[in-house]
Short mmCIF file of C-alpha atoms in Angstrom, two decimals:
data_model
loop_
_atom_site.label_atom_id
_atom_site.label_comp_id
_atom_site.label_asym_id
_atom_site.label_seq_id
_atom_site.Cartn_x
_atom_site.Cartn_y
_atom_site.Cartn_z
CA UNK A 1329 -18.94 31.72 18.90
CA UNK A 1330 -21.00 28.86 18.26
CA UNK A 1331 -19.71 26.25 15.83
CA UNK A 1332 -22.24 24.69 13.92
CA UNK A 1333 -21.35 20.98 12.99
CA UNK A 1334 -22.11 19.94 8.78
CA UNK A 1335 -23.10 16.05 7.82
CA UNK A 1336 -19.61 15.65 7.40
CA UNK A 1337 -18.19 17.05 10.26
CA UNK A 1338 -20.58 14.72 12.07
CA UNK A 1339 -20.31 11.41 9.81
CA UNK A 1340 -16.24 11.70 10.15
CA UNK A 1341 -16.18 13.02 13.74
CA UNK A 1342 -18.08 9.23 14.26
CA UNK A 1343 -15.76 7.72 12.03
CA UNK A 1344 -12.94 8.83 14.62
CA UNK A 1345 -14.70 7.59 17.44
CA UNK A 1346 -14.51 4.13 15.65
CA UNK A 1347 -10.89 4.41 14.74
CA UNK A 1348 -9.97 5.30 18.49
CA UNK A 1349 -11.46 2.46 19.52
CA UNK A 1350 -9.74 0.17 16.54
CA UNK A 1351 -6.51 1.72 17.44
CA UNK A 1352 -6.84 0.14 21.04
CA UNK A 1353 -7.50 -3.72 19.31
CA UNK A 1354 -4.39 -3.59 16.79
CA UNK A 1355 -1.70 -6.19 18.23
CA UNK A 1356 1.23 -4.90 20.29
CA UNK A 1357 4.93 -6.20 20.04
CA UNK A 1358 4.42 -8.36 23.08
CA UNK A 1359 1.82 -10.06 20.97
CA UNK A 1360 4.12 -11.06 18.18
CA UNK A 1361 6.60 -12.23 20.75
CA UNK A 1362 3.73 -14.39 22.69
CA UNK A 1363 3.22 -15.71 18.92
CA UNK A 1364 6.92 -17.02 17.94
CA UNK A 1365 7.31 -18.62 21.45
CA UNK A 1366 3.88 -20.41 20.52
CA UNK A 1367 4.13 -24.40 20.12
CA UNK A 1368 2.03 -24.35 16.88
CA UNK A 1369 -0.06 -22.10 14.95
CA UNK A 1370 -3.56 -23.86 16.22
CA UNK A 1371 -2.17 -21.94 19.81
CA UNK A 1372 -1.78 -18.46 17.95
CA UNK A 1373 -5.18 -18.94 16.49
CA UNK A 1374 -6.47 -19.56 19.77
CA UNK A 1375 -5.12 -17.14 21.13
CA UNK A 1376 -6.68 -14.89 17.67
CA UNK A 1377 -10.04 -15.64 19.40
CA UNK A 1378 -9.79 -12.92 22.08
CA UNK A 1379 -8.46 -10.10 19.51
CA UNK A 1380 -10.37 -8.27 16.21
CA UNK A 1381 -9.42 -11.53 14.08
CA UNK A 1382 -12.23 -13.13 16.12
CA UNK A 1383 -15.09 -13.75 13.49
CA UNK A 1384 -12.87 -14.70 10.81
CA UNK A 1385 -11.14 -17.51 13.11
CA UNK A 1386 -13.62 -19.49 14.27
CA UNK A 1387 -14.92 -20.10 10.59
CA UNK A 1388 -11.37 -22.47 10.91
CA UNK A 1389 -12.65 -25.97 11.47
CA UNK A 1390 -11.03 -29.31 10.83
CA UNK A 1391 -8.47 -29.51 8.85
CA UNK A 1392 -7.32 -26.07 7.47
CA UNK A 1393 -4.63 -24.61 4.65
CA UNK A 1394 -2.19 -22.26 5.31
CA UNK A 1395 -4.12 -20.36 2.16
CA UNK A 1396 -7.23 -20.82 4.49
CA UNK A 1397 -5.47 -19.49 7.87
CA UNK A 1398 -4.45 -16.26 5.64
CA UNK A 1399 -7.90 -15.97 3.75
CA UNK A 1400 -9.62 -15.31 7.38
CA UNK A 1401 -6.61 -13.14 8.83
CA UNK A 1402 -7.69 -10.29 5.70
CA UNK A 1403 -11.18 -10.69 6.92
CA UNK A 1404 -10.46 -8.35 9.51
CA UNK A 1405 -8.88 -5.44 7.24
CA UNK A 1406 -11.85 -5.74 4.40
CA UNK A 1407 -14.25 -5.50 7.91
CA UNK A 1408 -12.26 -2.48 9.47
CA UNK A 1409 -12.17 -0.77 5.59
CA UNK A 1410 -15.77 -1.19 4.89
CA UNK A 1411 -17.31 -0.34 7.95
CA UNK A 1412 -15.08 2.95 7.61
CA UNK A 1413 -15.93 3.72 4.55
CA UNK A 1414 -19.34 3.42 5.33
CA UNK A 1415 -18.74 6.39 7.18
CA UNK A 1416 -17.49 8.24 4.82
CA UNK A 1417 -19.58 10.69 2.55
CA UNK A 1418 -20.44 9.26 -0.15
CA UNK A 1419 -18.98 11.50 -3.12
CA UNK A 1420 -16.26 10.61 -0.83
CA UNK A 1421 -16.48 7.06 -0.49
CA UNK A 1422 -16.21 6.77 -4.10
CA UNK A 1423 -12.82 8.38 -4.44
CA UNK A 1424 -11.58 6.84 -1.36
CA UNK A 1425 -12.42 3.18 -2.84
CA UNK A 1426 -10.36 4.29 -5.80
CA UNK A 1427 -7.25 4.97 -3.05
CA UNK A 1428 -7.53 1.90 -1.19
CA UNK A 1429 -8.67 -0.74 -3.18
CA UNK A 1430 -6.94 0.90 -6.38
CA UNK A 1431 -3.43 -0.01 -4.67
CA UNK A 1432 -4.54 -4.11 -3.50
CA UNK A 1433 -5.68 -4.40 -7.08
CA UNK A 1434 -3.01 -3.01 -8.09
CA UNK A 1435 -0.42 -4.67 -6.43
CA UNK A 1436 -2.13 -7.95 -7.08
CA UNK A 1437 -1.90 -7.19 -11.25
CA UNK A 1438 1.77 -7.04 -11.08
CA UNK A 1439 2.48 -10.02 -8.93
CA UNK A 1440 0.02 -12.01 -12.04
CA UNK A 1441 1.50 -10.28 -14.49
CA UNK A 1442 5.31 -11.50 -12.72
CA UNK A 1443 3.77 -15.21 -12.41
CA UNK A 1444 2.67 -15.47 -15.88
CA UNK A 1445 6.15 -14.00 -17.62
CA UNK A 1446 7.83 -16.35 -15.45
CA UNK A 1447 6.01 -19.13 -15.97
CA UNK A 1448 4.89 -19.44 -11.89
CA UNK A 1449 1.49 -21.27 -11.82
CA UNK A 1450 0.58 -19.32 -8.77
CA UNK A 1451 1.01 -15.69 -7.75
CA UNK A 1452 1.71 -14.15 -4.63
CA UNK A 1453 -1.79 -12.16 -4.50
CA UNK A 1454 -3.73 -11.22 -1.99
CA UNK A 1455 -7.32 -10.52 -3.05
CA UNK A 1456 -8.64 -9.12 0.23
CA UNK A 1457 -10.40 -5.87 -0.80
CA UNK A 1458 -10.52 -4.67 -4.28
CA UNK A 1459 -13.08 -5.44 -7.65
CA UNK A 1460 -10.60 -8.04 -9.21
CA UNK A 1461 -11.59 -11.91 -7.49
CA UNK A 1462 -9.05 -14.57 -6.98
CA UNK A 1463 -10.29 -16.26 -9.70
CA UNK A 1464 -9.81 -13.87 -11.95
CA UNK A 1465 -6.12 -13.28 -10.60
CA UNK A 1466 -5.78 -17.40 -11.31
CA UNK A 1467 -6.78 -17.09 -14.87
CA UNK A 1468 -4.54 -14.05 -15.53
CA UNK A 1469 -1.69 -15.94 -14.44
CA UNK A 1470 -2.45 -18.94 -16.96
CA UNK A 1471 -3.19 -16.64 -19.72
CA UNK A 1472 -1.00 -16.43 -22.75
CA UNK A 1473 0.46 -12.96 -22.60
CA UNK A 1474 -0.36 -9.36 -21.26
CA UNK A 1475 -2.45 -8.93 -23.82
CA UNK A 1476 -5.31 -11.52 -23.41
CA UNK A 1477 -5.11 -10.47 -19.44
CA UNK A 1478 -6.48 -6.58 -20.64
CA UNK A 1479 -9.84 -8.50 -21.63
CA UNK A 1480 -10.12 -9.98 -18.26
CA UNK A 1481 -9.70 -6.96 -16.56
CA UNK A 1482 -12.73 -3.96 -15.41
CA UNK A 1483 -11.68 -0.35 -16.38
CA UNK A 1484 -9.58 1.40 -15.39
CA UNK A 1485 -7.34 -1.51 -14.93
CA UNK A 1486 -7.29 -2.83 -18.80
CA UNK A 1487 -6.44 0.75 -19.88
CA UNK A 1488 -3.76 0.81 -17.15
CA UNK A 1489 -2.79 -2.70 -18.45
CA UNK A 1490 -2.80 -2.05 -21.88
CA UNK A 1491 -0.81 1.43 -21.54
CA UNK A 1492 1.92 -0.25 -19.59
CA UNK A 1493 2.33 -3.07 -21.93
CA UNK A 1494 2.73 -1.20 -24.51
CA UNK A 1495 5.24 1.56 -23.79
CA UNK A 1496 8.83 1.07 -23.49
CA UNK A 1497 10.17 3.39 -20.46
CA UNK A 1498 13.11 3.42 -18.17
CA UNK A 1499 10.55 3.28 -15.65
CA UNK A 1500 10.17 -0.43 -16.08
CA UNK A 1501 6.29 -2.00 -16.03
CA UNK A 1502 5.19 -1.82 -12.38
CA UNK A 1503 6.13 1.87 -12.40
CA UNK A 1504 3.86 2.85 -15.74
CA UNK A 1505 1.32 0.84 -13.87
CA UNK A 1506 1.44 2.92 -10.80
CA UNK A 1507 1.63 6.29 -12.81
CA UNK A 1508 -1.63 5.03 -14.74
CA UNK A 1509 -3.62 4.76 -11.88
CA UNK A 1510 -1.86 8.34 -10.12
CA UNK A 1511 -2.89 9.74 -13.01
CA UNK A 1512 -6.38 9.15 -12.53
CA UNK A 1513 -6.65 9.66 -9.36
CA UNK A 1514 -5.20 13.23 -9.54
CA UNK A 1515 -8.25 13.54 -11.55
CA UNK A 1516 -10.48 11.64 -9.44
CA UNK A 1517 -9.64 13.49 -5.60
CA UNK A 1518 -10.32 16.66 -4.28
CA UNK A 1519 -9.72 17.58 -0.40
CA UNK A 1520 -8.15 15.81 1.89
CA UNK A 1521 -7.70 12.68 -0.51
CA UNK A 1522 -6.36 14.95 -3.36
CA UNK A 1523 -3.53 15.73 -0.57
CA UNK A 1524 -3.12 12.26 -0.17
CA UNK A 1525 -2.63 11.82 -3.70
CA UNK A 1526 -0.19 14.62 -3.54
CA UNK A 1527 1.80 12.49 -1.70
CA UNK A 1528 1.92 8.93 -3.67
CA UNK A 1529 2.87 11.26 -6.78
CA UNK A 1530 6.27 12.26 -4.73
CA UNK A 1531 6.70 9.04 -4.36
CA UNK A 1532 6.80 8.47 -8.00
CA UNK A 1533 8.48 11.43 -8.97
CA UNK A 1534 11.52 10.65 -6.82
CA UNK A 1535 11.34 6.94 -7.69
CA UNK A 1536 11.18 8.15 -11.65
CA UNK A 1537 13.91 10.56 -10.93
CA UNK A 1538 16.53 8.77 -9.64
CA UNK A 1539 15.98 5.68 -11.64
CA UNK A 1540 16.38 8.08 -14.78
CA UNK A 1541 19.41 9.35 -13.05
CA UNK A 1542 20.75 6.34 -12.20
CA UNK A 1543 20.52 5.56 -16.23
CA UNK A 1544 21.74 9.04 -17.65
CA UNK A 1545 18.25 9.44 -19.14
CA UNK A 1546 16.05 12.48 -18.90
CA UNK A 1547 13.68 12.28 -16.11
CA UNK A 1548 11.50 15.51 -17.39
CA UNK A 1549 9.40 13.24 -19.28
CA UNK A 1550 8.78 10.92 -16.81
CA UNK A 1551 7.43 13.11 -13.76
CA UNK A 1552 3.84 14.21 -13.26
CA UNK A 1553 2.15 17.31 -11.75
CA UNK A 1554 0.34 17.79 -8.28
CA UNK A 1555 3.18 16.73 -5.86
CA UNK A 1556 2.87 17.35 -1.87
CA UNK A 1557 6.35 18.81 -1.28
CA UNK A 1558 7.87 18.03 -4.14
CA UNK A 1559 6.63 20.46 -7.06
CA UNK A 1560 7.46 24.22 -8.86
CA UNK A 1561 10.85 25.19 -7.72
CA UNK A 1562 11.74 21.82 -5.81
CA UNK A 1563 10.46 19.32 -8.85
CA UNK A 1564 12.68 21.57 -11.20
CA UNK A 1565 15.59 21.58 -9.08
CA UNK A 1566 15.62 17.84 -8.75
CA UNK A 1567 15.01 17.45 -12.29
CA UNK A 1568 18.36 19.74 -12.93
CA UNK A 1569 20.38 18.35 -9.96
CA UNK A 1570 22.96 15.19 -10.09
CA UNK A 1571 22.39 12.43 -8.42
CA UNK A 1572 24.78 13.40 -5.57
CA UNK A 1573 22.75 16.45 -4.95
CA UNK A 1574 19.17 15.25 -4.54
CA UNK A 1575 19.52 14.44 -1.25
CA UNK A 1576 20.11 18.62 -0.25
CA UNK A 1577 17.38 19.35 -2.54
CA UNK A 1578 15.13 17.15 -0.22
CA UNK A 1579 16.13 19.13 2.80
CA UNK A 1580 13.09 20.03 4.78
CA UNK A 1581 10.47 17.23 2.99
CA UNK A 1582 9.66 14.10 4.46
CA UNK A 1583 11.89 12.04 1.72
CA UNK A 1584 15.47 13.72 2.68
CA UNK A 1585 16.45 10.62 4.92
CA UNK A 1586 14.68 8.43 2.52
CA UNK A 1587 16.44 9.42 -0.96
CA UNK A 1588 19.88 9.90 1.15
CA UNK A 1589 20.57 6.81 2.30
CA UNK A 1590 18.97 4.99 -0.95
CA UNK A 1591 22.41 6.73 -3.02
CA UNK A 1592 25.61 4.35 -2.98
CA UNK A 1593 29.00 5.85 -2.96
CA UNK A 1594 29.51 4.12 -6.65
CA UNK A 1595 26.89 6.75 -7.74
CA UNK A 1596 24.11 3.78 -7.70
CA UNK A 1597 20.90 3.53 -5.93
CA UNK A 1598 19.52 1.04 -3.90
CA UNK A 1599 15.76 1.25 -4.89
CA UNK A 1600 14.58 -1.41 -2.86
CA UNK A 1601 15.86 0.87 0.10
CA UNK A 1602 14.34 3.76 -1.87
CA UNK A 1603 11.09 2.16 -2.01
CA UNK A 1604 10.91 1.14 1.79
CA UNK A 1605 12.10 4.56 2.51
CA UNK A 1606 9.33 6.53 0.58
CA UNK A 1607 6.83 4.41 1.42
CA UNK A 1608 7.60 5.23 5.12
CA UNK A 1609 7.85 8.78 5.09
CA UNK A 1610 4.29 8.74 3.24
CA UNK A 1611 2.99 6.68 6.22
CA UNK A 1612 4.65 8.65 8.49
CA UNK A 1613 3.52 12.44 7.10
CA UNK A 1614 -0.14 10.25 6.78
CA UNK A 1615 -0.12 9.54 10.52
CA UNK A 1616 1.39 12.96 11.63
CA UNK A 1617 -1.95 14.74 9.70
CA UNK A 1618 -4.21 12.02 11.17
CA UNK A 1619 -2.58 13.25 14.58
CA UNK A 1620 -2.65 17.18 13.31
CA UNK A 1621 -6.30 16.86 12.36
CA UNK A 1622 -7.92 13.87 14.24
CA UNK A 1623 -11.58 14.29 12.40
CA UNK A 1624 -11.06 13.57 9.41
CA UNK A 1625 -10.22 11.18 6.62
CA UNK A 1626 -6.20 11.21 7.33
CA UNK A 1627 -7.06 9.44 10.44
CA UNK A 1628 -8.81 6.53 8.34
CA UNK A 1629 -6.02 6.22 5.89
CA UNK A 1630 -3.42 6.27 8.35
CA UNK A 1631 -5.20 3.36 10.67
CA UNK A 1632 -6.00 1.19 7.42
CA UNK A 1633 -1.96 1.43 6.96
CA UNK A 1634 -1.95 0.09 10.56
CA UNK A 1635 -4.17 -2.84 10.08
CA UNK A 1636 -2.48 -3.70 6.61
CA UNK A 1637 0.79 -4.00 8.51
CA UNK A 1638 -0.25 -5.40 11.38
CA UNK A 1639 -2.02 -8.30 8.66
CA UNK A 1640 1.02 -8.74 7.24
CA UNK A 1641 3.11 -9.31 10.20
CA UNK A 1642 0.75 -11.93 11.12
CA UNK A 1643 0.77 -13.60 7.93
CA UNK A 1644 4.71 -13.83 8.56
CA UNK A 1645 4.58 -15.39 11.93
CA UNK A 1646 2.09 -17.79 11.48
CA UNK A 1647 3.61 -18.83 8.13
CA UNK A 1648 7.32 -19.23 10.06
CA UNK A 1649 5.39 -21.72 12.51
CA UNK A 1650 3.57 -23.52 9.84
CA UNK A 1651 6.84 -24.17 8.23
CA UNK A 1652 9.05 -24.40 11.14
CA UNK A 1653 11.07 -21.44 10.31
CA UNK A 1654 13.29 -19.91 13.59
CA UNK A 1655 12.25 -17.04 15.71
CA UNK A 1656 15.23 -14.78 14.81
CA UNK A 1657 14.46 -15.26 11.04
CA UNK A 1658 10.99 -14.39 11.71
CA UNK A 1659 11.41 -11.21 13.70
CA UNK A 1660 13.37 -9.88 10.08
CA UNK A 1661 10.94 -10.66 8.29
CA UNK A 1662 8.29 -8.81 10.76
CA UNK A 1663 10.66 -5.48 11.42
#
């Protein structure tokens, strides 16, 4: 039987081609290694010359800022995502710029939102792909208060902004944030990115879960529809279950290992275990589906989780050398 390829099929099955051949220029472990045992960080960049982070090196001249050395090092994941995306249908595209660019805007509103309640001049942001500039990140963090940020912001970030600011939940702020923007992307996806979203909504149902848990509060308020694994019978038995119990719930779902080891014996939960363990089982299912089903958008997501990785790895190393921090220290902040 003759299969007959569509514009998709085709525009994806070249999109695969590209990632193969991406997947052969990300950095090995010997490369880190090579890095920490460099003298100083104009040797790593030198050595940066030969690899993907090429173009965005030799803009370096002079005299450069470590702000500068990490500015050119996310050149190389904004060039990976949009010549990717270009390859991408575009109904498609669309909805996948909401995914991945959504979540580095996204991540960059809390740490200016943090700044400014603190009173930190400058946030920890990283404005490498996304709608919201650096600038605009700078004069969030200056502002007043949450609520003269909201005017700064495009949609659907001011809604998301103003929502969050405004409702009191056990949740805490970054989580309303995050549901916002689920939210809308549940209504936003459809295919393979819908699945995706599946996935980033267990996530947050387990993270809302046991955080209501942890506080004897009702969780069923706090959960949303269109899980992955975790819906109908499952959602309602974790919803019913004590905290002790979750983790048998999960039995058969990528978070089982995840939500298990995040529970203390004191009945607590480590969430900033929780949060590294979720967000690896969604990388790893990701990657497995990108393996299962090579042509097709899974296999863009998963690399672009590569390549933000392997960014921030880099980051770490060449910020250790720049301020003289020790190997040892360096390879925990990279593992």
């Amino acid at each position: 039987m003759e299969v007959v390829l569509g514009g998709r099929d085709i525009m994806l099955s070249y999109a695969y081609g590209v990632v193969s051949g991406l997947h052969g220029r990300l950095l090995k472990s010997r490369d880190y290694e090579l890095f920490m045992t460099a003298e100083s960080v104009k040797e790593i960049l030198s050595t940066l010359e030969k690899t993907s982070y090429a173009s965005g090196i030799r803009q370096l001249t002079g005299e450069y800022s470590l702000s500068e050395v990490e500015a050119v090092l996310s050149q190389s994941l904004r060039e990976s995502y949009l010549e990717l995306s270009g390859m991408v249908p575009e109904k498609e595209r669309k909805a996948l710029d909401l995914i991945v660019m959504g979540a580095w805007d996204l991540e960059n509103i809390k740490s200016a939102v943090r700044a400014m309640r603190n009173g930190i001049s400058q946030a920890q942001t990283y404005p490498v792909l996304g709608v919201i500039s650096g600038q605009t990140l700078s004069e969030m963090v200056s502002s007043p208060g949450v609520e003269d940020m909201v005017s700064m912001l495009p949609e659907p970030y001011s809604t998301y902004l103003s929502s969050a600011s405004l409702k009191e939940s056990p949740m805490g702020f970054d989580e309303e944030l995050d549901r916002s923007h689920i939210r809308h992307l549940l209504s936003s996806t459809k295919g393979e990115l819908r699945e995706y979203v599946g996935l980033l909504v267990d996530s947050l149902n387990l993270r809302a879960i046991l955080r209501c848990k942890a506080s004897d509060v009702d969780a069923s308020s706090h959960v949303l529809e269109g899980g992955r694994h975790v819906k109908g019978g499952k959602l309602y038995d974790m919803l019913r279950s004590d905290l002790a119990s979750e983790p048998k719930v999960l039995e058969g779902t990528p978070y089982h290992g995840a939500v298990r080891d995040s529970i203390k014996a004191d009945g607590g939960v480590d969430f900033p275990s929780l949060e590294v363990g979720l967000r690896s089982a969604v990388e790893s299912e990701l990657e497995f589906k990108s393996k299962l089903e090579p042509v097709s958008i899974y296999s863009i997501l998963s690399f672009l989780n590569l390549k933000r990785d392997e960014m921030f790895r880099l980051r770490a190393v060449i910020a250790g050398k720049w301020f003289e921090v020790g190997s040892d220290e360096v390879r925990v902040w990279i593992s």
